[in-house]
C-alpha cells in the first residue's frame, strides 16, 4: 500500500519512478521506528544500488 502511495505521489508531480527511489522508499517502509539517514544510505549502498 505504501509503495503505491509513493508511486502516485511521483506521478502526480511528473517525476520518474526509478529503481533508486523504489529502493529508498522500500527500505524506509521496511524499517520500524526511527532510523538514521546514514544507516539507510549504507544499507542501500550495500545492496549495490547507487542512491
mmCIF file of N, CA and C in Angstrom:
data_model
loop_
_atom_site.group_PDB
_atom_site.id
_atom_site.type_symbol
_atom_site.label_atom_id
_atom_site.label_comp_id
_atom_site.label_asym_id
_atom_site.label_seq_id
_atom_site.Cartn_x
_atom_site.Cartn_y
_atom_site.Cartn_z
ATOM 1 N N UNK A 1 0.817 -1.198 0.000
ATOM 2 C CA UNK A 1 0.000 0.000 0.000
ATOM 3 C C UNK A 1 0.857 1.258 0.000
ATOM 4 N N UNK A 2 1.888 1.270 0.852
ATOM 5 C CA UNK A 2 2.708 2.472 0.957
ATOM 6 C C UNK A 2 3.457 2.773 -0.336
ATOM 7 N N UNK A 3 3.966 1.724 -0.994
ATOM 8 C CA UNK A 3 4.711 1.971 -2.228
ATOM 9 C C UNK A 3 3.790 2.498 -3.321
ATOM 10 N N UNK A 4 2.550 2.046 -3.326
ATOM 11 C CA UNK A 4 1.581 2.553 -4.315
ATOM 12 C C UNK A 4 1.316 4.035 -4.072
ATOM 13 N N UNK A 5 1.202 4.429 -2.831
ATOM 14 C CA UNK A 5 1.007 5.835 -2.488
ATOM 15 C C UNK A 5 2.202 6.658 -2.953
ATOM 16 N N UNK A 6 3.402 6.123 -2.768
ATOM 17 C CA UNK A 6 4.613 6.813 -3.210
ATOM 18 C C UNK A 6 4.637 6.944 -4.729
ATOM 19 N N UNK A 7 4.254 5.880 -5.416
ATOM 20 C CA UNK A 7 4.199 5.924 -6.878
ATOM 21 C C UNK A 7 3.205 6.987 -7.347
ATOM 22 N N UNK A 8 2.050 7.039 -6.715
ATOM 23 C CA UNK A 8 1.049 8.054 -7.059
ATOM 24 C C UNK A 8 1.586 9.457 -6.808
ATOM 25 N N UNK A 9 2.326 9.621 -5.720
ATOM 26 C CA UNK A 9 2.941 10.904 -5.385
ATOM 27 C C UNK A 9 3.892 11.353 -6.496
ATOM 28 N N UNK A 10 4.757 10.440 -6.945
ATOM 29 C CA UNK A 10 5.714 10.779 -8.002
ATOM 30 C C UNK A 10 5.008 11.126 -9.306
ATOM 31 N N UNK A 11 4.080 10.287 -9.703
ATOM 32 C CA UNK A 11 3.357 10.504 -10.961
ATOM 33 C C UNK A 11 2.605 11.830 -10.920
ATOM 34 N N UNK A 12 2.012 12.137 -9.787
ATOM 35 C CA UNK A 12 1.265 13.381 -9.640
ATOM 36 C C UNK A 12 2.125 14.622 -9.783
ATOM 37 N N UNK A 13 3.416 14.465 -9.594
ATOM 38 C CA UNK A 13 4.344 15.596 -9.708
ATOM 39 C C UNK A 13 5.212 15.512 -10.954
ATOM 40 N N UNK A 14 4.899 14.555 -11.810
ATOM 41 C CA UNK A 14 5.634 14.418 -13.061
ATOM 42 C C UNK A 14 7.039 13.878 -12.891
ATOM 43 N N UNK A 15 7.280 13.126 -11.820
ATOM 44 C CA UNK A 15 8.606 12.579 -11.555
ATOM 45 C C UNK A 15 8.671 11.118 -11.978
ATOM 46 N N UNK A 16 9.873 10.663 -12.283
ATOM 47 C CA UNK A 16 10.068 9.285 -12.727
ATOM 48 C C UNK A 16 10.154 8.339 -11.532
ATOM 49 N N UNK A 17 9.658 7.148 -11.741
ATOM 50 C CA UNK A 17 9.769 6.085 -10.752
ATOM 51 C C UNK A 17 11.025 5.291 -11.093
ATOM 52 N N UNK A 18 12.093 5.513 -10.339
ATOM 53 C CA UNK A 18 13.371 4.861 -10.619
ATOM 54 C C UNK A 18 13.628 3.742 -9.611
ATOM 55 N N UNK A 19 14.544 2.857 -9.959
ATOM 56 C CA UNK A 19 14.883 1.773 -9.031
ATOM 57 C C UNK A 19 15.526 2.328 -7.762
ATOM 58 N N UNK A 20 16.244 3.439 -7.892
ATOM 59 C CA UNK A 20 16.857 4.057 -6.722
ATOM 60 C C UNK A 20 15.793 4.593 -5.764
ATOM 61 N N UNK A 21 14.802 5.273 -6.313
ATOM 62 C CA UNK A 21 13.719 5.792 -5.468
ATOM 63 C C UNK A 21 12.945 4.657 -4.813
ATOM 64 N N UNK A 22 12.686 3.600 -5.569
ATOM 65 C CA UNK A 22 11.957 2.465 -5.007
ATOM 66 C C UNK A 22 12.780 1.766 -3.925
ATOM 67 N N UNK A 23 14.100 1.721 -4.083
ATOM 68 C CA UNK A 23 14.955 1.117 -3.057
ATOM 69 C C UNK A 23 14.897 1.925 -1.772
ATOM 70 N N UNK A 24 14.961 3.240 -1.897
ATOM 71 C CA UNK A 24 14.914 4.107 -0.720
ATOM 72 C C UNK A 24 13.572 3.967 -0.012
ATOM 73 N N UNK A 25 12.482 4.096 -0.756
ATOM 74 C CA UNK A 25 11.159 4.025 -0.125
ATOM 75 C C UNK A 25 10.895 2.625 0.426
ATOM 76 N N UNK A 26 11.353 1.605 -0.252
ATOM 77 C CA UNK A 26 11.187 0.247 0.248
ATOM 78 C C UNK A 26 11.908 0.032 1.566
ATOM 79 N N UNK A 27 13.107 0.563 1.655
ATOM 80 C CA UNK A 27 13.885 0.436 2.887
ATOM 81 C C UNK A 27 13.242 1.232 4.022
ATOM 82 N N UNK A 28 12.749 2.416 3.720
ATOM 83 C CA UNK A 28 12.083 3.234 4.741
ATOM 84 C C UNK A 28 10.851 2.515 5.277
ATOM 85 N N UNK A 29 10.025 1.984 4.389
ATOM 86 C CA UNK A 29 8.794 1.325 4.825
ATOM 87 C C UNK A 29 9.052 -0.007 5.524
ATOM 88 N N UNK A 30 10.202 -0.620 5.295
ATOM 89 C CA UNK A 30 10.505 -1.881 5.972
ATOM 90 C C UNK A 30 11.174 -1.660 7.327
ATOM 91 N N UNK A 31 11.541 -0.419 7.621
ATOM 92 C CA UNK A 31 12.174 -0.085 8.892
ATOM 93 C C UNK A 31 11.100 0.314 9.893
ATOM 94 N N UNK A 32 11.143 -0.298 11.052
ATOM 95 C CA UNK A 32 10.173 0.021 12.096
ATOM 96 C C UNK A 32 10.818 0.987 13.084
ATOM 97 N N UNK A 33 10.145 2.079 13.333
ATOM 98 C CA UNK A 33 10.671 3.057 14.267
ATOM 99 C C UNK A 33 11.599 4.052 13.585
ATOM 100 N N UNK A 34 12.384 4.715 14.408
ATOM 101 C CA UNK A 34 13.293 5.758 13.928
ATOM 102 C C UNK A 34 14.518 5.131 13.268
ATOM 103 N N UNK A 35 15.049 5.822 12.259
ATOM 104 C CA UNK A 35 16.290 5.382 11.630
ATOM 105 C C UNK A 35 17.141 6.602 11.332
ATOM 106 N N UNK A 36 18.425 6.379 11.243
ATOM 107 C CA UNK A 36 19.367 7.441 10.898
ATOM 108 C C UNK A 36 19.570 7.439 9.390
ATOM 109 N N UNK A 37 19.640 8.612 8.768
ATOM 110 C CA UNK A 37 19.853 8.673 7.319
ATOM 111 C C UNK A 37 21.118 7.934 6.878
ATOM 112 N N UNK A 38 22.163 8.005 7.688
ATOM 113 C CA UNK A 38 23.408 7.331 7.337
ATOM 114 C C UNK A 38 23.216 5.815 7.288
ATOM 115 N N UNK A 39 22.446 5.285 8.229
ATOM 116 C CA UNK A 39 22.170 3.846 8.254
ATOM 117 C C UNK A 39 21.419 3.441 6.986
ATOM 118 N N UNK A 40 20.442 4.229 6.618
ATOM 119 C CA UNK A 40 19.670 3.974 5.405
ATOM 120 C C UNK A 40 20.582 4.003 4.176
ATOM 121 N N UNK A 41 21.436 5.007 4.106
ATOM 122 C CA UNK A 41 22.364 5.157 2.981
ATOM 123 C C UNK A 41 23.269 3.932 2.842
ATOM 124 N N UNK A 42 23.894 3.525 3.944
ATOM 125 C CA UNK A 42 24.827 2.400 3.880
ATOM 126 C C UNK A 42 24.111 1.082 3.591
ATOM 127 N N UNK A 43 22.903 0.924 4.088
ATOM 128 C CA UNK A 43 22.152 -0.301 3.818
ATOM 129 C C UNK A 43 21.801 -0.395 2.335
ATOM 130 N N UNK A 44 21.390 0.717 1.738
ATOM 131 C CA UNK A 44 21.046 0.719 0.315
ATOM 132 C C UNK A 44 22.298 0.539 -0.537
ATOM 133 N N UNK A 45 23.369 1.232 -0.184
ATOM 134 C CA UNK A 45 24.619 1.081 -0.934
ATOM 135 C C UNK A 45 25.146 -0.345 -0.839
ATOM 136 N N UNK A 46 24.949 -0.978 0.308
ATOM 137 C CA UNK A 46 25.386 -2.355 0.498
ATOM 138 C C UNK A 46 24.645 -3.337 -0.395
ATOM 139 N N UNK A 47 23.471 -2.940 -0.842
ATOM 140 C CA UNK A 47 22.697 -3.813 -1.726
ATOM 141 C C UNK A 47 23.095 -3.623 -3.187
ATOM 142 N N UNK A 48 24.025 -2.692 -3.441
ATOM 143 C CA UNK A 48 24.523 -2.494 -4.798
ATOM 144 C C UNK A 48 23.824 -1.407 -5.587
ATOM 145 N N UNK A 49 22.878 -0.724 -4.970
ATOM 146 C CA UNK A 49 22.155 0.348 -5.663
ATOM 147 C C UNK A 49 22.809 1.679 -5.331
ATOM 148 N N UNK A 50 23.074 2.467 -6.346
ATOM 149 C CA UNK A 50 23.685 3.780 -6.149
ATOM 150 C C UNK A 50 22.580 4.809 -5.945
ATOM 151 N N UNK A 51 22.383 5.162 -4.693
ATOM 152 C CA UNK A 51 21.330 6.128 -4.374
ATOM 153 C C UNK A 51 21.920 7.292 -3.613
#
